[in-house]
mmCIF file with all atom_site columns, C-alpha atoms in Angstrom:
data_model
loop_
_atom_site.group_PDB
_atom_site.id
_atom_site.type_symbol
_atom_site.label_atom_id
_atom_site.label_alt_id
_atom_site.label_comp_id
_atom_site.label_asym_id
_atom_site.label_entity_id
_atom_site.label_seq_id
_atom_site.pdbx_PDB_ins_code
_atom_site.Cartn_x
_atom_site.Cartn_y
_atom_site.Cartn_z
_atom_site.occupancy
_atom_site.B_iso_or_equiv
_atom_site.pdbx_formal_charge
_atom_site.auth_seq_id
_atom_site.auth_comp_id
_atom_site.auth_asym_id
_atom_site.auth_atom_id
_atom_site.pdbx_PDB_model_num
ATOM 1   C CA . ARG A 1 1   ? -0.168  0.433  0.139  1.00 64.00 ? 1   ARG A CA 1
ATOM 2   C CA . MET A 1 2   ? 2.957   2.318  0.768  1.00 67.00 ? 2   MET A CA 1
ATOM 3   C CA . GLU A 1 3   ? 4.437   1.955  -2.672 1.00 71.00 ? 3   GLU A CA 1
ATOM 4   C CA . GLU A 1 4   ? 1.108   2.574  -4.369 1.00 72.00 ? 4   GLU A CA 1
ATOM 5   C CA . LEU A 1 5   ? 0.755   5.930  -2.303 1.00 67.00 ? 5   LEU A CA 1
ATOM 6   C CA . LEU A 1 6   ? 4.793   6.826  -2.548 1.00 65.00 ? 6   LEU A CA 1
ATOM 7   C CA . PRO A 1 7   ? 6.183   5.288  -5.671 1.00 53.00 ? 7   PRO A CA 1
ATOM 8   C CA . THR A 1 8   ? 9.171   7.761  -5.241 1.00 64.00 ? 8   THR A CA 1
ATOM 9   C CA . LEU A 1 9   ? 10.346  11.057 -2.650 1.00 69.00 ? 9   LEU A CA 1
ATOM 10  C CA . THR A 1 10  ? 10.079  13.641 -4.827 1.00 74.00 ? 10  THR A CA 1
ATOM 11  C CA . GLY A 1 11  ? 11.975  15.852 -1.729 1.00 73.00 ? 11  GLY A CA 1
ATOM 12  C CA . GLN A 1 12  ? 15.190  14.839 -0.038 1.00 82.00 ? 12  GLN A CA 1
ATOM 13  C CA . GLY A 1 13  ? 16.463  15.332 3.609  1.00 87.00 ? 13  GLY A CA 1
ATOM 14  C CA . GLU A 1 14  ? 13.542  16.826 5.754  1.00 89.00 ? 14  GLU A CA 1
ATOM 15  C CA . ALA A 1 15  ? 11.141  16.811 2.874  1.00 90.00 ? 15  ALA A CA 1
ATOM 16  C CA . ALA A 1 16  ? 11.247  13.298 2.392  1.00 88.00 ? 16  ALA A CA 1
ATOM 17  C CA . ARG A 1 17  ? 10.853  12.565 6.104  1.00 91.00 ? 17  ARG A CA 1
ATOM 18  C CA . VAL A 1 18  ? 7.399   14.546 5.466  1.00 93.00 ? 18  VAL A CA 1
ATOM 19  C CA . GLU A 1 19  ? 6.536   12.656 2.540  1.00 90.00 ? 19  GLU A CA 1
ATOM 20  C CA . LEU A 1 20  ? 7.043   9.631  4.203  1.00 89.00 ? 20  LEU A CA 1
ATOM 21  C CA . ALA A 1 21  ? 5.137   10.315 7.404  1.00 92.00 ? 21  ALA A CA 1
ATOM 22  C CA . VAL A 1 22  ? 2.055   11.545 5.220  1.00 92.00 ? 22  VAL A CA 1
ATOM 23  C CA . ALA A 1 23  ? 2.525   8.371  3.194  1.00 89.00 ? 23  ALA A CA 1
ATOM 24  C CA . ALA A 1 24  ? 2.594   6.291  6.006  1.00 89.00 ? 24  ALA A CA 1
ATOM 25  C CA . TYR A 1 25  ? -0.912  8.082  7.606  1.00 91.00 ? 25  TYR A CA 1
ATOM 26  C CA . ARG A 1 26  ? -2.232  7.623  4.006  1.00 88.00 ? 26  ARG A CA 1
ATOM 27  C CA . ALA A 1 27  ? -1.682  4.156  3.924  1.00 85.00 ? 27  ALA A CA 1
ATOM 28  C CA . GLY A 1 28  ? -2.786  3.401  7.455  1.00 86.00 ? 28  GLY A CA 1
ATOM 29  C CA . VAL A 1 29  ? 0.466   2.388  8.854  1.00 85.00 ? 29  VAL A CA 1
ATOM 30  C CA . GLY A 1 30  ? 1.036   5.332  10.839 1.00 88.00 ? 30  GLY A CA 1
ATOM 31  C CA . ILE A 1 31  ? -0.746  7.952  12.953 1.00 90.00 ? 31  ILE A CA 1
ATOM 32  C CA . ALA A 1 32  ? 1.827   10.164 14.210 1.00 93.00 ? 32  ALA A CA 1
ATOM 33  C CA . ALA A 1 33  ? 4.824   12.122 13.410 1.00 95.00 ? 33  ALA A CA 1
ATOM 34  C CA . ASN A 1 34  ? 7.574   14.183 15.098 1.00 95.00 ? 34  ASN A CA 1
ATOM 35  C CA . PHE A 1 35  ? 9.650   16.295 13.550 1.00 94.00 ? 35  PHE A CA 1
ATOM 36  C CA . SER A 1 36  ? 11.737  18.544 15.401 1.00 91.00 ? 36  SER A CA 1
ATOM 37  C CA . ARG A 1 37  ? 13.194  22.107 15.078 1.00 89.00 ? 37  ARG A CA 1
ATOM 38  C CA . GLY A 1 38  ? 16.355  23.574 17.026 1.00 88.00 ? 38  GLY A CA 1
ATOM 39  C CA . GLY A 1 39  ? 18.343  26.619 17.787 1.00 89.00 ? 39  GLY A CA 1
ATOM 40  C CA . PHE A 1 40  ? 16.047  28.453 20.207 1.00 91.00 ? 40  PHE A CA 1
ATOM 41  C CA . ASP A 1 41  ? 18.228  27.630 23.002 1.00 91.00 ? 41  ASP A CA 1
ATOM 42  C CA . THR A 1 42  ? 19.396  31.326 22.728 1.00 93.00 ? 42  THR A CA 1
ATOM 43  C CA . HIS A 1 43  ? 21.405  31.942 26.167 1.00 94.00 ? 43  HIS A CA 1
ATOM 44  C CA . SER A 1 44  ? 23.519  35.136 24.217 1.00 95.00 ? 44  SER A CA 1
ATOM 45  C CA . ASN A 1 45  ? 22.281  36.769 21.016 1.00 95.00 ? 45  ASN A CA 1
ATOM 46  C CA . HIS A 1 46  ? 18.653  35.981 21.320 1.00 95.00 ? 46  HIS A CA 1
ATOM 47  C CA . ASP A 1 47  ? 17.022  38.216 18.831 1.00 94.00 ? 47  ASP A CA 1
ATOM 48  C CA . ALA A 1 48  ? 19.460  37.360 15.571 1.00 92.00 ? 48  ALA A CA 1
ATOM 49  C CA . ALA A 1 49  ? 19.608  33.747 16.727 1.00 93.00 ? 49  ALA A CA 1
ATOM 50  C CA . HIS A 1 50  ? 15.924  32.790 17.773 1.00 91.00 ? 50  HIS A CA 1
ATOM 51  C CA . THR A 1 51  ? 14.486  35.134 14.599 1.00 92.00 ? 51  THR A CA 1
ATOM 52  C CA . ASP A 1 52  ? 16.419  32.735 12.656 1.00 93.00 ? 52  ASP A CA 1
ATOM 53  C CA . ALA A 1 53  ? 15.527  29.810 14.285 1.00 94.00 ? 53  ALA A CA 1
ATOM 54  C CA . MET A 1 54  ? 11.800  31.287 13.887 1.00 94.00 ? 54  MET A CA 1
ATOM 55  C CA . SER A 1 55  ? 12.245  31.570 10.496 1.00 95.00 ? 55  SER A CA 1
ATOM 56  C CA . LYS A 1 56  ? 13.051  27.762 9.642  1.00 94.00 ? 56  LYS A CA 1
ATOM 57  C CA . LEU A 1 57  ? 10.420  26.695 11.967 1.00 95.00 ? 57  LEU A CA 1
ATOM 58  C CA . LEU A 1 58  ? 7.964   28.451 10.684 1.00 95.00 ? 58  LEU A CA 1
ATOM 59  C CA . ASP A 1 59  ? 9.417   27.275 6.603  1.00 95.00 ? 59  ASP A CA 1
ATOM 60  C CA . LEU A 1 60  ? 9.036   23.682 8.230  1.00 95.00 ? 60  LEU A CA 1
ATOM 61  C CA . VAL A 1 61  ? 5.560   24.311 9.628  1.00 96.00 ? 61  VAL A CA 1
ATOM 62  C CA . ASN A 1 62  ? 4.210   25.473 6.565  1.00 96.00 ? 62  ASN A CA 1
ATOM 63  C CA . MET A 1 63  ? 5.738   22.555 4.238  1.00 95.00 ? 63  MET A CA 1
ATOM 64  C CA . ILE A 1 64  ? 4.252   19.827 6.378  1.00 96.00 ? 64  ILE A CA 1
ATOM 65  C CA . TRP A 1 65  ? 1.171   21.577 6.379  1.00 96.00 ? 65  TRP A CA 1
ATOM 66  C CA . ALA A 1 66  ? 1.654   21.666 2.246  1.00 95.00 ? 66  ALA A CA 1
ATOM 67  C CA . LYS A 1 67  ? 2.198   18.286 1.703  1.00 93.00 ? 67  LYS A CA 1
ATOM 68  C CA . VAL A 1 68  ? -0.659  17.069 4.369  1.00 95.00 ? 68  VAL A CA 1
ATOM 69  C CA . ASP A 1 69  ? -3.058  19.192 2.000  1.00 95.00 ? 69  ASP A CA 1
ATOM 70  C CA . ALA A 1 70  ? -1.646  18.069 -1.439 1.00 93.00 ? 70  ALA A CA 1
ATOM 71  C CA . ALA A 1 71  ? -2.334  14.690 0.181  1.00 92.00 ? 71  ALA A CA 1
ATOM 72  C CA . GLY A 1 72  ? -6.319  15.249 0.921  1.00 94.00 ? 72  GLY A CA 1
ATOM 73  C CA . VAL A 1 73  ? -5.433  14.287 4.633  1.00 94.00 ? 73  VAL A CA 1
ATOM 74  C CA . ALA A 1 74  ? -5.667  17.721 6.202  1.00 95.00 ? 74  ALA A CA 1
ATOM 75  C CA . GLU A 1 75  ? -9.565  17.051 7.325  1.00 95.00 ? 75  GLU A CA 1
ATOM 76  C CA . ARG A 1 76  ? -8.166  14.472 9.405  1.00 94.00 ? 76  ARG A CA 1
ATOM 77  C CA . THR A 1 77  ? -5.094  16.158 10.686 1.00 95.00 ? 77  THR A CA 1
ATOM 78  C CA . VAL A 1 78  ? -4.024  17.971 13.591 1.00 95.00 ? 78  VAL A CA 1
ATOM 79  C CA . MET A 1 79  ? -0.597  19.676 14.226 1.00 95.00 ? 79  MET A CA 1
ATOM 80  C CA . LEU A 1 80  ? 1.100   20.707 17.927 1.00 94.00 ? 80  LEU A CA 1
ATOM 81  C CA . ILE A 1 81  ? 3.823   23.056 17.788 1.00 95.00 ? 81  ILE A CA 1
ATOM 82  C CA . SER A 1 82  ? 5.157   23.365 21.156 1.00 92.00 ? 82  SER A CA 1
ATOM 83  C CA . SER A 1 83  ? 8.396   23.800 23.326 1.00 90.00 ? 83  SER A CA 1
ATOM 84  C CA . ASP A 1 84  ? 9.548   22.113 26.780 1.00 86.00 ? 84  ASP A CA 1
ATOM 85  C CA . PHE A 1 85  ? 10.400  25.643 28.101 1.00 89.00 ? 85  PHE A CA 1
ATOM 86  C CA . GLY A 1 86  ? 10.112  29.419 27.258 1.00 91.00 ? 86  GLY A CA 1
ATOM 87  C CA . ARG A 1 87  ? 12.694  32.443 27.522 1.00 93.00 ? 87  ARG A CA 1
ATOM 88  C CA . THR A 1 88  ? 12.985  34.764 30.419 1.00 94.00 ? 88  THR A CA 1
ATOM 89  C CA . PRO A 1 89  ? 11.315  38.214 29.820 1.00 93.00 ? 89  PRO A CA 1
ATOM 90  C CA . THR A 1 90  ? 14.299  39.789 30.131 1.00 94.00 ? 90  THR A CA 1
ATOM 91  C CA . TYR A 1 91  ? 18.066  39.688 28.623 1.00 96.00 ? 91  TYR A CA 1
ATOM 92  C CA . ASN A 1 92  ? 21.016  38.090 30.295 1.00 96.00 ? 92  ASN A CA 1
ATOM 93  C CA . GLY A 1 93  ? 24.513  40.042 30.348 1.00 95.00 ? 93  GLY A CA 1
ATOM 94  C CA . ASN A 1 94  ? 24.904  38.059 27.187 1.00 96.00 ? 94  ASN A CA 1
ATOM 95  C CA . ASN A 1 95  ? 22.252  39.597 25.147 1.00 96.00 ? 95  ASN A CA 1
ATOM 96  C CA . GLY A 1 96  ? 20.715  36.363 25.421 1.00 96.00 ? 96  GLY A CA 1
ATOM 97  C CA . LYS A 1 97  ? 17.485  34.914 27.198 1.00 95.00 ? 97  LYS A CA 1
ATOM 98  C CA . ASP A 1 98  ? 17.682  31.934 29.643 1.00 96.00 ? 98  ASP A CA 1
ATOM 99  C CA . HIS A 1 99  ? 15.243  28.932 30.522 1.00 95.00 ? 99  HIS A CA 1
ATOM 100 C CA . TRP A 1 100 ? 11.416  30.297 31.422 1.00 94.00 ? 100 TRP A CA 1
ATOM 101 C CA . PRO A 1 101 ? 8.814   27.697 32.743 1.00 92.00 ? 101 PRO A CA 1
ATOM 102 C CA . ILE A 1 102 ? 6.426   29.586 31.108 1.00 92.00 ? 102 ILE A CA 1
ATOM 103 C CA . SER A 1 103 ? 6.015   28.683 26.772 1.00 91.00 ? 103 SER A CA 1
ATOM 104 C CA . SER A 1 104 ? 3.044   28.292 24.530 1.00 90.00 ? 104 SER A CA 1
ATOM 105 C CA . MET A 1 105 ? 1.571   25.927 22.042 1.00 92.00 ? 105 MET A CA 1
ATOM 106 C CA . ILE A 1 106 ? -0.111  26.221 18.968 1.00 93.00 ? 106 ILE A CA 1
ATOM 107 C CA . VAL A 1 107 ? -2.578  23.689 17.527 1.00 94.00 ? 107 VAL A CA 1
ATOM 108 C CA . VAL A 1 108 ? -3.623  23.626 13.696 1.00 94.00 ? 108 VAL A CA 1
ATOM 109 C CA . SER A 1 109 ? -6.042  21.383 12.334 1.00 95.00 ? 109 SER A CA 1
ATOM 110 C CA . GLY A 1 110 ? -8.398  20.539 9.384  1.00 94.00 ? 110 GLY A CA 1
ATOM 111 C CA . LEU A 1 111 ? -10.933 18.446 11.549 1.00 93.00 ? 111 LEU A CA 1
ATOM 112 C CA . PRO A 1 112 ? -14.124 19.442 10.767 1.00 92.00 ? 112 PRO A CA 1
ATOM 113 C CA . GLY A 1 113 ? -15.445 21.859 13.695 1.00 90.00 ? 113 GLY A CA 1
ATOM 114 C CA . PHE A 1 114 ? -12.257 22.474 14.542 1.00 91.00 ? 114 PHE A CA 1
ATOM 115 C CA . GLN A 1 115 ? -12.373 26.304 16.063 1.00 89.00 ? 115 GLN A CA 1
ATOM 116 C CA . GLY A 1 116 ? -8.954  28.122 15.331 1.00 89.00 ? 116 GLY A CA 1
ATOM 117 C CA . ASN A 1 117 ? -7.957  31.437 14.915 1.00 91.00 ? 117 ASN A CA 1
ATOM 118 C CA . ARG A 1 118 ? -7.850  31.907 19.020 1.00 90.00 ? 118 ARG A CA 1
ATOM 119 C CA . MET A 1 119 ? -5.876  32.323 21.796 1.00 91.00 ? 119 MET A CA 1
ATOM 120 C CA . VAL A 1 120 ? -6.327  30.369 24.995 1.00 92.00 ? 120 VAL A CA 1
ATOM 121 C CA . GLY A 1 121 ? -4.467  31.467 28.312 1.00 92.00 ? 121 GLY A CA 1
ATOM 122 C CA . LEU A 1 122 ? -2.283  34.754 28.284 1.00 92.00 ? 122 LEU A CA 1
ATOM 123 C CA . THR A 1 123 ? 0.742   36.024 30.909 1.00 94.00 ? 123 THR A CA 1
ATOM 124 C CA . ASP A 1 124 ? 1.118   39.393 32.977 1.00 93.00 ? 124 ASP A CA 1
ATOM 125 C CA . ASP A 1 125 ? 3.706   41.846 32.020 1.00 91.00 ? 125 ASP A CA 1
ATOM 126 C CA . GLY A 1 126 ? 6.218   39.804 33.748 1.00 90.00 ? 126 GLY A CA 1
ATOM 127 C CA . HIS A 1 127 ? 5.401   36.349 31.545 1.00 91.00 ? 127 HIS A CA 1
ATOM 128 C CA . MET A 1 128 ? 3.827   34.866 34.702 1.00 93.00 ? 128 MET A CA 1
ATOM 129 C CA . PRO A 1 129 ? 0.480   32.775 33.724 1.00 94.00 ? 129 PRO A CA 1
ATOM 130 C CA . ILE A 1 130 ? -3.151  34.703 34.525 1.00 96.00 ? 130 ILE A CA 1
ATOM 131 C CA . LEU A 1 131 ? -5.478  32.168 35.734 1.00 97.00 ? 131 LEU A CA 1
ATOM 132 C CA . ILE A 1 132 ? -8.566  31.219 33.267 1.00 96.00 ? 132 ILE A CA 1
ATOM 133 C CA . ASP A 1 133 ? -12.510 30.059 34.076 1.00 96.00 ? 133 ASP A CA 1
ATOM 134 C CA . PRO A 1 134 ? -11.715 26.505 32.639 1.00 90.00 ? 134 PRO A CA 1
ATOM 135 C CA . VAL A 1 135 ? -15.328 26.828 31.237 1.00 91.00 ? 135 VAL A CA 1
ATOM 136 C CA . THR A 1 136 ? -15.203 29.860 29.488 1.00 93.00 ? 136 THR A CA 1
ATOM 137 C CA . LEU A 1 137 ? -11.416 30.527 29.056 1.00 92.00 ? 137 LEU A CA 1
ATOM 138 C CA . GLU A 1 138 ? -11.485 33.655 30.328 1.00 95.00 ? 138 GLU A CA 1
ATOM 139 C CA . PRO A 1 139 ? -9.164  35.244 33.130 1.00 95.00 ? 139 PRO A CA 1
ATOM 140 C CA . SER A 1 140 ? -10.481 34.521 36.383 1.00 96.00 ? 140 SER A CA 1
ATOM 141 C CA . GLU A 1 141 ? -9.043  35.166 39.699 1.00 94.00 ? 141 GLU A CA 1
ATOM 142 C CA . SER A 1 142 ? -10.593 31.730 41.239 1.00 95.00 ? 142 SER A CA 1
ATOM 143 C CA . GLY A 1 143 ? -9.389  29.820 37.942 1.00 96.00 ? 143 GLY A CA 1
ATOM 144 C CA . VAL A 1 144 ? -6.468  27.542 37.076 1.00 95.00 ? 144 VAL A CA 1
ATOM 145 C CA . ARG A 1 145 ? -3.290  27.639 35.454 1.00 94.00 ? 145 ARG A CA 1
ATOM 146 C CA . ILE A 1 146 ? -3.344  25.812 32.365 1.00 92.00 ? 146 ILE A CA 1
ATOM 147 C CA . ARG A 1 147 ? -0.996  22.733 32.654 1.00 89.00 ? 147 ARG A CA 1
ATOM 148 C CA . PRO A 1 148 ? -0.022  19.919 30.307 1.00 86.00 ? 148 PRO A CA 1
ATOM 149 C CA . GLU A 1 149 ? -2.678  17.603 31.342 1.00 88.00 ? 149 GLU A CA 1
ATOM 150 C CA . HIS A 1 150 ? -4.830  20.262 30.372 1.00 89.00 ? 150 HIS A CA 1
ATOM 151 C CA . ILE A 1 151 ? -3.514  20.326 26.947 1.00 89.00 ? 151 ILE A CA 1
ATOM 152 C CA . HIS A 1 152 ? -3.315  16.458 26.510 1.00 89.00 ? 152 HIS A CA 1
ATOM 153 C CA . ARG A 1 153 ? -6.853  15.846 27.664 1.00 90.00 ? 153 ARG A CA 1
ATOM 154 C CA . ASN A 1 154 ? -8.242  18.266 25.110 1.00 89.00 ? 154 ASN A CA 1
ATOM 155 C CA . LEU A 1 155 ? -6.281  16.902 22.230 1.00 90.00 ? 155 LEU A CA 1
ATOM 156 C CA . ARG A 1 156 ? -7.720  13.704 23.364 1.00 91.00 ? 156 ARG A CA 1
ATOM 157 C CA . ASP A 1 157 ? -10.831 15.148 23.403 1.00 90.00 ? 157 ASP A CA 1
ATOM 158 C CA . LEU A 1 158 ? -10.174 16.698 19.895 1.00 89.00 ? 158 LEU A CA 1
ATOM 159 C CA . ILE A 1 159 ? -9.173  13.152 18.120 1.00 88.00 ? 159 ILE A CA 1
ATOM 160 C CA . GLY A 1 160 ? -12.169 11.330 19.677 1.00 87.00 ? 160 GLY A CA 1
ATOM 161 C CA . VAL A 1 161 ? -9.621  8.886  22.421 1.00 89.00 ? 161 VAL A CA 1
ATOM 162 C CA . GLN A 1 162 ? -9.944  10.631 25.306 1.00 86.00 ? 162 GLN A CA 1
ATOM 163 C CA . PRO A 1 163 ? -12.349 7.722  27.104 1.00 87.00 ? 163 PRO A CA 1
ATOM 164 C CA . ALA A 1 164 ? -10.758 5.066  26.151 1.00 87.00 ? 164 ALA A CA 1
ATOM 165 C CA . ILE A 1 165 ? -7.365  6.138  26.334 1.00 89.00 ? 165 ILE A CA 1
ATOM 166 C CA . GLU A 1 166 ? -8.021  7.940  29.865 1.00 87.00 ? 166 GLU A CA 1
ATOM 167 C CA . GLN A 1 167 ? -8.030  4.015  31.186 1.00 87.00 ? 167 GLN A CA 1
ATOM 168 C CA . ARG A 1 168 ? -4.981  2.895  30.303 1.00 89.00 ? 168 ARG A CA 1
ATOM 169 C CA . TYR A 1 169 ? -2.843  6.716  30.671 1.00 90.00 ? 169 TYR A CA 1
ATOM 170 C CA . PRO A 1 170 ? -5.062  8.603  33.298 1.00 88.00 ? 170 PRO A CA 1
ATOM 171 C CA . LEU A 1 171 ? -4.022  12.246 33.298 1.00 84.00 ? 171 LEU A CA 1
ATOM 172 C CA . SER A 1 172 ? -4.096  14.291 37.229 1.00 73.00 ? 172 SER A CA 1
#
């Protein structure tokens, strides 16, 4: 089945890996892929290094989505763009930024009914999280801090596997 969907790779390097992942998904032999982009650990010269890294990341995201769309599987695809940490709000002595426990994620999807073009959660001027109401998603003094388990539970809901997977891999 893979040979029918991908007789020859047209891309090279990273583009070929994306093509292979999309073909595996179309063939029903793969359901997830992970692509990584470095260059964000900017302890010095943050602005120049971060701008270049972000440009390369966005090129990768655009390439992946173009191949997903061309393969006709965008309506079944969820893309999560995330980092394991953020950067400090202030510069260090090397004109860089250090690790910061507050980060962000972007979710892109062509799933029918997916609510895009919105932001959930925010930070104050010091880059500290503001609590949100878990129902309205609006800022709230008595709300919750968005944590990884909130994101993963909602991703599970989005793709329709939450009840079954929660039994095997519960989130606190």
